[in-house]
GROMACS .gro file of C-alpha atoms in nm:
model
  186
    1MET     CA    1   0.000   0.000   0.001
    2LYS     CA    2   0.131   0.342  -0.092
    3TRP     CA    3   0.031   0.689   0.029
    4THR     CA    4  -0.053   0.794  -0.327
    5LYS     CA    5  -0.314   0.523  -0.374
    6PHE     CA    6  -0.666   0.656  -0.436
    7TYR     CA    7  -0.865   0.341  -0.366
    8LEU     CA    8  -0.930   0.141  -0.049
    9PRO     CA    9  -0.653  -0.088   0.080
   10ASP     CA   10  -0.651  -0.455  -0.014
   11ALA     CA   11  -0.894  -0.657   0.200
   12TYR     CA   12  -0.740  -0.905   0.441
   13SER     CA   13  -1.061  -0.992   0.627
   14PRO     CA   14  -1.421  -1.078   0.536
   15THR     CA   15  -1.539  -0.757   0.703
   16MET     CA   16  -1.317  -0.541   0.483
   17GLU     CA   17  -1.430  -0.734   0.171
   18GLN     CA   18  -1.790  -0.653   0.260
   19LEU     CA   19  -1.699  -0.288   0.317
   20VAL     CA   20  -1.528  -0.267  -0.025
   21TYR     CA   21  -1.833  -0.425  -0.195
   22PHE     CA   22  -2.062  -0.182  -0.013
   23HIS     CA   23  -1.843   0.109  -0.122
   24ASP     CA   24  -1.860  -0.003  -0.485
   25HIS     CA   25  -2.240  -0.057  -0.459
   26THR     CA   26  -2.297   0.291  -0.311
   27MET     CA   27  -2.064   0.462  -0.558
   28SER     CA   28  -2.247   0.300  -0.852
   29ILE     CA   29  -2.579   0.433  -0.720
   30ILE     CA   30  -2.432   0.783  -0.665
   31THR     CA   31  -2.270   0.782  -1.011
   32SER     CA   32  -2.595   0.683  -1.184
   33ILE     CA   33  -2.789   0.950  -0.992
   34THR     CA   34  -2.530   1.214  -1.088
   35ILE     CA   35  -2.542   1.114  -1.455
   36LEU     CA   36  -2.926   1.122  -1.454
   37ILE     CA   37  -2.931   1.467  -1.293
   38CYS     CA   38  -2.678   1.601  -1.547
   39ILE     CA   39  -2.886   1.466  -1.834
   40LEU     CA   40  -3.204   1.619  -1.689
   41LEU     CA   41  -3.037   1.955  -1.630
   42ASN     CA   42  -2.898   1.953  -1.982
   43SER     CA   43  -3.241   1.872  -2.119
   44LEU     CA   44  -3.395   2.149  -1.908
   45LEU     CA   45  -3.145   2.409  -2.027
   46TRP     CA   46  -3.165   2.333  -2.398
   47ASN     CA   47  -3.532   2.237  -2.433
   48LYS     CA   48  -3.769   2.527  -2.498
   49LEU     CA   49  -4.089   2.322  -2.513
   50ILE     CA   50  -4.345   2.395  -2.242
   51ASP     CA   51  -4.627   2.160  -2.156
   52LEU     CA   52  -4.896   2.333  -1.954
   53ASN     CA   53  -5.059   2.000  -1.863
   54MET     CA   54  -4.751   1.910  -1.655
   55ASN     CA   55  -4.809   2.189  -1.403
   56GLU     CA   56  -5.035   1.973  -1.184
   57HIS     CA   57  -4.936   1.615  -1.245
   58GLN     CA   58  -4.974   1.408  -0.928
   59MET     CA   59  -4.828   1.093  -1.083
   60ILE     CA   60  -4.487   1.251  -1.140
   61GLU     CA   61  -4.488   1.398  -0.787
   62THR     CA   62  -4.568   1.056  -0.648
   63TRP     CA   63  -4.285   0.890  -0.839
   64TRP     CA   64  -4.021   1.146  -0.744
   65THR     CA   65  -4.115   1.085  -0.382
   66ILE     CA   66  -4.113   0.705  -0.408
   67LEU     CA   67  -3.793   0.661  -0.609
   68PRO     CA   68  -3.558   0.835  -0.358
   69THR     CA   69  -3.712   0.623  -0.084
   70ILE     CA   70  -3.634   0.307  -0.280
   71VAL     CA   71  -3.278   0.428  -0.344
   72LEU     CA   72  -3.232   0.495   0.030
   73PHE     CA   73  -3.348   0.141   0.109
   74LEU     CA   74  -3.106   0.002  -0.149
   75ILE     CA   75  -2.826   0.175   0.041
   76ALA     CA   76  -2.953   0.120   0.399
   77ILE     CA   77  -3.021  -0.255   0.392
   78PRO     CA   78  -2.665  -0.366   0.296
   79SER     CA   79  -2.521  -0.107   0.534
   80LEU     CA   80  -2.719  -0.245   0.829
   81LYS     CA   81  -2.623  -0.601   0.739
   82ILE     CA   82  -2.255  -0.507   0.748
   83LEU     CA   83  -2.290  -0.315   1.074
   84TYR     CA   84  -2.454  -0.612   1.247
   85SER     CA   85  -2.202  -0.861   1.106
   86MET     CA   86  -1.913  -0.645   1.234
   87GLU     CA   87  -2.043  -0.665   1.591
   88GLU     CA   88  -2.111  -1.039   1.584
   89LEU     CA   89  -1.878  -1.268   1.782
   90ILE     CA   90  -1.863  -1.620   1.641
   91ASN     CA   91  -1.705  -1.856   1.898
   92PRO     CA   92  -1.364  -1.688   1.930
   93THR     CA   93  -1.058  -1.911   1.964
   94ILE     CA   94  -0.823  -1.642   2.096
   95SER     CA   95  -0.880  -1.327   2.299
   96ILE     CA   96  -0.635  -1.039   2.279
   97LYS     CA   97  -0.663  -0.752   2.529
   98SER     CA   98  -0.533  -0.418   2.402
   99MET     CA   99  -0.478  -0.149   2.662
  100GLY     CA  100  -0.403   0.203   2.542
  101HIS     CA  101  -0.155   0.413   2.739
  102GLN     CA  102  -0.046   0.768   2.675
  103TRP     CA  103   0.246   0.688   2.443
  104TYR     CA  104   0.221   0.314   2.386
  105TRP     CA  105  -0.009   0.011   2.369
  106SER     CA  106   0.011  -0.302   2.583
  107TYR     CA  107  -0.122  -0.636   2.459
  108GLU     CA  108  -0.217  -0.940   2.666
  109TYR     CA  109  -0.273  -1.291   2.531
  110SER     CA  110  -0.443  -1.485   2.810
  111ASP     CA  111  -0.634  -1.780   2.661
  112LYS     CA  112  -0.384  -2.064   2.621
  113PHE     CA  113  -0.078  -1.901   2.769
  114CYS     CA  114  -0.025  -1.575   2.947
  115LYS     CA  115   0.192  -1.337   2.744
  116GLU     CA  116   0.213  -0.961   2.775
  117LEU     CA  117   0.402  -0.718   2.558
  118GLU     CA  118   0.428  -0.342   2.523
  119SER     CA  119   0.439  -0.170   2.187
  120TYR     CA  120   0.618   0.166   2.157
  121MET     CA  121   0.629   0.389   1.847
  122LYS     CA  122   0.954   0.394   1.653
  123TYR     CA  123   1.116   0.716   1.553
  124ASN     CA  124   1.117   0.812   1.187
  125LYS     CA  125   1.345   0.634   0.952
  126LYS     CA  126   1.353   0.668   0.577
  127ASN     CA  127   1.141   0.360   0.488
  128ASP     CA  128   0.908   0.355   0.793
  129PHE     CA  129   0.552   0.478   0.790
  130ARG     CA  130   0.539   0.786   1.007
  131LEU     CA  131   0.362   0.730   1.341
  132LEU     CA  132   0.269   0.373   1.246
  133GLU     CA  133   0.584   0.168   1.300
  134VAL     CA  134   0.632   0.010   1.644
  135ASP     CA  135   0.904  -0.196   1.812
  136ASN     CA  136   0.682  -0.492   1.922
  137LYS     CA  137   0.402  -0.565   1.678
  138MET     CA  138   0.089  -0.745   1.789
  139LYS     CA  139   0.086  -1.090   1.632
  140ALA     CA  140  -0.239  -1.262   1.545
  141PRO     CA  141  -0.298  -1.593   1.364
  142PHE     CA  142  -0.480  -1.605   1.033
  143LEU     CA  143  -0.790  -1.815   0.956
  144THR     CA  144  -0.878  -1.802   1.327
  145GLN     CA  145  -1.166  -1.620   1.493
  146ILE     CA  146  -1.019  -1.362   1.732
  147ARG     CA  147  -1.184  -1.151   1.998
  148LEU     CA  148  -1.019  -0.812   2.057
  149ILE     CA  149  -1.088  -0.635   2.387
  150PHE     CA  150  -1.001  -0.265   2.407
  151SER     CA  151  -0.965  -0.030   2.699
  152SER     CA  152  -0.749   0.263   2.805
  153SER     CA  153  -0.571   0.361   3.120
  154ASP     CA  154  -0.562   0.736   3.079
  155VAL     CA  155  -0.702   0.908   2.767
  156LEU     CA  156  -0.905   0.822   2.456
  157HIS     CA  157  -0.718   0.611   2.199
  158SER     CA  158  -0.809   0.489   1.855
  159TRP     CA  159  -0.695   0.142   1.746
  160THR     CA  160  -0.726   0.073   1.376
  161ILE     CA  161  -0.600  -0.151   1.097
  162PRO     CA  162  -0.746  -0.027   0.766
  163CYS     CA  163  -0.679  -0.340   0.558
  164LEU     CA  164  -0.870  -0.549   0.813
  165GLY     CA  165  -1.164  -0.307   0.828
  166ILE     CA  166  -1.141  -0.261   1.202
  167LYS     CA  167  -1.142   0.059   1.404
  168MET     CA  168  -1.220   0.071   1.772
  169ASP     CA  169  -1.192   0.341   2.033
  170ALA     CA  170  -1.032   0.267   2.368
  171VAL     CA  171  -1.207   0.465   2.644
  172PRO     CA  172  -1.089   0.480   3.006
  173GLY     CA  173  -1.320   0.285   3.236
  174ARG     CA  174  -1.500   0.112   2.949
  175ILE     CA  175  -1.436  -0.218   2.769
  176ASN     CA  176  -1.507  -0.240   2.396
  177GLN     CA  177  -1.482  -0.561   2.202
  178SER     CA  178  -1.466  -0.658   1.838
  179SER     CA  179  -1.417  -0.974   1.638
  180LEU     CA  180  -1.160  -1.030   1.372
  181MET     CA  181  -1.065  -1.300   1.125
  182ILE     CA  182  -0.756  -1.252   0.912
  183LYS     CA  183  -0.769  -1.428   0.572
  184LYS     CA  184  -0.410  -1.375   0.457
  185PRO     CA  185  -0.080  -1.385   0.646
  186GLY     CA  186   0.127  -1.070   0.664
   0.00000   0.00000   0.00000
């Protein structure tokens, strides 16, 4: 992934695949609406014909009320399906607790063995991503259902991995959880 890329990152989880498909679906609807509006505006500007019978036409008013409602349902139903599937936990094999601190994250693997590690940001080097590289990276297995538990010890933190389609806020005094399944190693 490069900083100059204009599209979404490659999907490494089923959630991100669904989000990419939803993005494409919504953009196709928006593009078709934009093209239709441009054609109608062009027709309105260049057409000098006036039909006086169209001044009070209830059928057209009914249709331009019903069609936007149908379009909104075509966008809302897949969106709600994705939102509910993102919050669903399906028998997790591993739980990883992520605790946000002021300048670092700490991770705890506690299901099969107890392992804790702290992850500090690296300083800038030439080939590192700025503010993203850390010294101890969190390791997670692929093709395994994982439960992620987030909290914070001091201030609000945001934990995100764009290619997995996950973003969760760590709030002091509150536990948030999310599920994750990684489809490709890396």
